[in-house]
């Protein structure tokens, strides 16, 4: 069964450093998403991406964040200058041909900012 | 008022019991309603997806939506220890999903 994959599973970085989290969505899907979950808190939407542009973003997704689909298979989230409060699980999700189609989630990347 | 409210529990039931979970919401624009299951340090896994008021059944799982009351429920019949997880309600009006806090369920053998 096709699945969303994410790498790395755990990333440790120093405050102020740049990190890139990588995702490979399900191959025929067209809509891509990033969510995050701070430990003990709810899953929060960050951004949705379709047709090589951002379709919606939350207040959390400020200028420190960017997304890219560099090669037709990967979907990346870059945090330019990490802060302690960026420590969280980051989940990538994808859905098929319509924005209302089911979103399938990857296993997540745990980001720890020291 | 929070957009999606869900009692975080925890909820502990004996094996074979019916698990009852629910969420309330405030945004009338929500049209699609989901229940996800999440194991510790894993990604959410879709269990049920509904877009209209009423009941939807899938095996031991039943999802209920009452749009007039802005209330959704998930029932798990004949619960098993393997059902022990955190259950997240989620809803959407456009691209993004809005999640509840999740209810942690333990099914005791």
CSV table of N, CA and C in Angstrom, one decimal, chain B residues 25-83:
chain,number,residue,atom,x,y,z
B,25,UNK,N,-17.7,21.5,17.8
B,25,UNK,CA,-17.0,22.5,17.0
B,25,UNK,C,-17.8,23.8,16.9
B,26,UNK,N,-17.2,24.9,16.6
B,26,UNK,CA,-17.9,26.1,16.5
B,26,UNK,C,-18.0,26.7,15.1
B,27,UNK,N,-17.2,26.2,14.2
B,27,UNK,CA,-17.1,26.8,12.9
B,27,UNK,C,-18.2,26.1,12.0
B,28,UNK,N,-19.2,26.8,11.6
B,28,UNK,CA,-20.3,26.3,10.8
B,28,UNK,C,-19.8,25.9,9.4
B,29,UNK,N,-18.7,26.4,9.0
B,29,UNK,CA,-18.1,26.2,7.6
B,29,UNK,C,-17.6,24.8,7.5
B,30,UNK,N,-17.3,24.1,8.6
B,30,UNK,CA,-16.8,22.7,8.5
B,30,UNK,C,-17.8,21.8,7.8
B,31,UNK,N,-17.3,21.1,6.8
B,31,UNK,CA,-18.2,20.3,6.0
B,31,UNK,C,-17.8,18.8,6.0
B,32,UNK,N,-16.5,18.6,6.3
B,32,UNK,CA,-16.0,17.2,6.3
B,32,UNK,C,-15.4,16.9,7.7
B,33,UNK,N,-15.7,15.7,8.1
B,33,UNK,CA,-15.4,15.3,9.5
B,33,UNK,C,-14.7,13.9,9.5
B,34,UNK,N,-13.6,13.8,10.2
B,34,UNK,CA,-12.7,12.7,10.2
B,34,UNK,C,-12.4,12.3,11.6
B,35,UNK,N,-12.1,11.0,11.8
B,35,UNK,CA,-11.5,10.5,13.0
B,35,UNK,C,-10.1,9.8,12.6
B,36,UNK,N,-9.1,10.2,13.3
B,36,UNK,CA,-7.8,9.6,13.1
B,36,UNK,C,-7.4,8.9,14.3
B,37,UNK,N,-6.6,7.9,14.2
B,37,UNK,CA,-6.0,7.2,15.3
B,37,UNK,C,-4.5,7.5,15.3
B,38,UNK,N,-3.9,7.7,16.4
B,38,UNK,CA,-2.5,8.0,16.5
B,38,UNK,C,-1.8,7.2,17.6
B,39,UNK,N,-0.9,6.4,17.2
B,39,UNK,CA,-0.1,5.7,18.2
B,39,UNK,C,1.1,6.6,18.6
B,40,UNK,N,1.7,6.3,19.8
B,40,UNK,CA,2.7,7.1,20.3
B,40,UNK,C,3.8,7.4,19.3
B,41,UNK,N,4.1,8.6,19.1
B,41,UNK,CA,5.2,9.1,18.2
B,41,UNK,C,5.1,8.6,16.8
B,42,UNK,N,3.8,8.4,16.4
B,42,UNK,CA,3.6,8.0,15.0
B,42,UNK,C,2.6,9.1,14.3
B,43,UNK,N,2.5,9.0,13.0
B,43,UNK,CA,1.6,9.9,12.3
B,43,UNK,C,0.1,9.5,12.5
B,44,UNK,N,-0.8,10.4,12.4
B,44,UNK,CA,-2.2,10.1,12.4
B,44,UNK,C,-2.6,9.2,11.3
B,45,UNK,N,-3.5,8.2,11.6
B,45,UNK,CA,-3.9,7.2,10.6
B,45,UNK,C,-5.5,7.4,10.5
B,46,UNK,N,-6.0,7.6,9.3
B,46,UNK,CA,-7.4,7.8,9.1
B,46,UNK,C,-8.2,6.6,9.4
B,47,UNK,N,-9.3,6.8,10.2
B,47,UNK,CA,-10.2,5.7,10.6
B,47,UNK,C,-11.5,5.9,9.8
B,48,UNK,N,-12.1,7.1,9.9
B,48,UNK,CA,-13.4,7.3,9.4
B,48,UNK,C,-13.5,8.7,8.7
B,49,UNK,N,-14.2,8.9,7.7
B,49,UNK,CA,-14.4,10.1,6.9
B,49,UNK,C,-15.8,10.3,6.6
B,50,UNK,N,-16.5,11.4,7.0
B,50,UNK,CA,-17.9,11.6,6.7
B,50,UNK,C,-18.1,13.0,6.3
B,51,UNK,N,-19.1,13.3,5.5
B,51,UNK,CA,-19.4,14.7,5.1
B,51,UNK,C,-20.8,15.0,5.2
B,52,UNK,N,-21.6,14.2,5.9
B,52,UNK,CA,-23.0,14.6,6.0
B,52,UNK,C,-23.5,14.2,7.4
B,53,UNK,N,-24.5,14.8,7.9
B,53,UNK,CA,-25.1,14.4,9.2
B,53,UNK,C,-25.6,12.9,9.1
B,54,UNK,N,-25.5,12.2,10.2
B,54,UNK,CA,-26.0,10.8,10.2
B,54,UNK,C,-24.9,9.9,10.7
B,55,UNK,N,-25.1,8.6,10.5
B,55,UNK,CA,-24.2,7.6,10.9
B,55,UNK,C,-23.4,7.0,9.7
B,56,UNK,N,-22.2,6.6,10.0
B,56,UNK,CA,-21.4,5.8,9.1
B,56,UNK,C,-20.8,4.7,9.8
B,57,UNK,N,-20.9,3.5,9.3
B,57,UNK,CA,-20.4,2.3,10.0
B,57,UNK,C,-19.3,1.7,9.2
B,58,UNK,N,-18.2,1.2,9.9
B,58,UNK,CA,-17.1,0.5,9.2
B,58,UNK,C,-16.6,-0.6,10.2
B,59,UNK,N,-17.1,-1.8,10.1
B,59,UNK,CA,-16.7,-2.8,11.0
B,59,UNK,C,-17.1,-2.5,12.4
B,60,UNK,N,-16.1,-2.4,13.3
B,60,UNK,CA,-16.5,-2.1,14.7
B,60,UNK,C,-16.6,-0.6,15.0
B,61,UNK,N,-16.4,0.2,14.0
B,61,UNK,CA,-16.4,1.6,14.2
B,61,UNK,C,-17.6,2.3,13.6
B,62,UNK,N,-18.2,3.2,14.4
B,62,UNK,CA,-19.4,4.0,13.9
B,62,UNK,C,-19.1,5.4,14.2
B,63,UNK,N,-19.2,6.2,13.1
B,63,UNK,CA,-19.1,7.7,13.2
B,63,UNK,C,-20.4,8.3,13.1
B,64,UNK,N,-20.7,9.3,14.0
B,64,UNK,CA,-21.9,10.1,13.9
B,64,UNK,C,-21.6,11.5,13.8
B,65,UNK,N,-22.4,12.2,12.9
B,65,UNK,CA,-22.3,13.6,12.8
B,65,UNK,C,-23.6,14.3,13.0
B,66,UNK,N,-23.7,15.3,13.8
B,66,UNK,CA,-24.9,16.1,14.0
B,66,UNK,C,-24.5,17.6,13.7
B,67,UNK,N,-24.7,18.0,12.5
B,67,UNK,CA,-24.3,19.4,12.1
B,67,UNK,C,-25.1,20.4,12.8
B,68,UNK,N,-26.4,20.1,13.1
B,68,UNK,CA,-27.2,21.1,13.8
B,68,UNK,C,-26.7,21.4,15.2
B,69,UNK,N,-26.2,20.4,15.8
B,69,UNK,CA,-25.6,20.6,17.2
B,69,UNK,C,-24.1,20.8,17.2
B,70,UNK,N,-23.5,20.7,16.0
B,70,UNK,CA,-22.1,20.8,15.9
B,70,UNK,C,-21.3,19.9,16.8
B,71,UNK,N,-21.7,18.6,16.6
B,71,UNK,CA,-21.2,17.5,17.5
B,71,UNK,C,-20.9,16.3,16.6
B,72,UNK,N,-19.8,15.7,16.9
B,72,UNK,CA,-19.5,14.4,16.2
B,72,UNK,C,-19.0,13.4,17.2
B,73,UNK,N,-19.3,12.1,16.9
B,73,UNK,CA,-18.9,11.0,17.8
B,73,UNK,C,-18.3,9.9,17.0
B,74,UNK,N,-17.5,9.1,17.8
B,74,UNK,CA,-17.0,7.9,17.3
B,74,UNK,C,-17.2,6.8,18.3
B,75,UNK,N,-17.8,5.7,17.9
B,75,UNK,CA,-18.0,4.5,18.8
B,75,UNK,C,-17.2,3.4,18.3
B,76,UNK,N,-16.5,2.7,19.3
B,76,UNK,CA,-15.8,1.5,19.0
B,76,UNK,C,-16.4,0.4,19.7
B,77,UNK,N,-17.0,-0.6,19.0
B,77,UNK,CA,-17.6,-1.7,19.6
B,77,UNK,C,-16.6,-2.8,19.9
B,78,UNK,N,-16.9,-3.7,20.9
B,78,UNK,CA,-16.0,-4.9,21.1
B,78,UNK,C,-14.6,-4.4,21.2
B,79,UNK,N,-14.3,-3.5,22.0
B,79,UNK,CA,-12.9,-2.9,22.0
B,79,UNK,C,-11.9,-3.9,22.3
B,80,UNK,N,-10.7,-3.8,21.7
B,80,UNK,CA,-9.6,-4.7,21.9
B,80,UNK,C,-8.4,-3.9,22.5
B,81,UNK,N,-7.4,-4.6,23.1
B,81,UNK,CA,-6.2,-3.9,23.6
B,81,UNK,C,-5.5,-3.2,22.5
B,82,UNK,N,-5.6,-3.7,21.3
B,82,UNK,CA,-4.9,-3.1,20.1
B,82,UNK,C,-5.6,-1.8,19.7
B,83,UNK,N,-6.7,-1.5,20.3
B,83,UNK,CA,-7.4,-0.2,20.0
B,83,UNK,C,-6.8,0.9,20.9
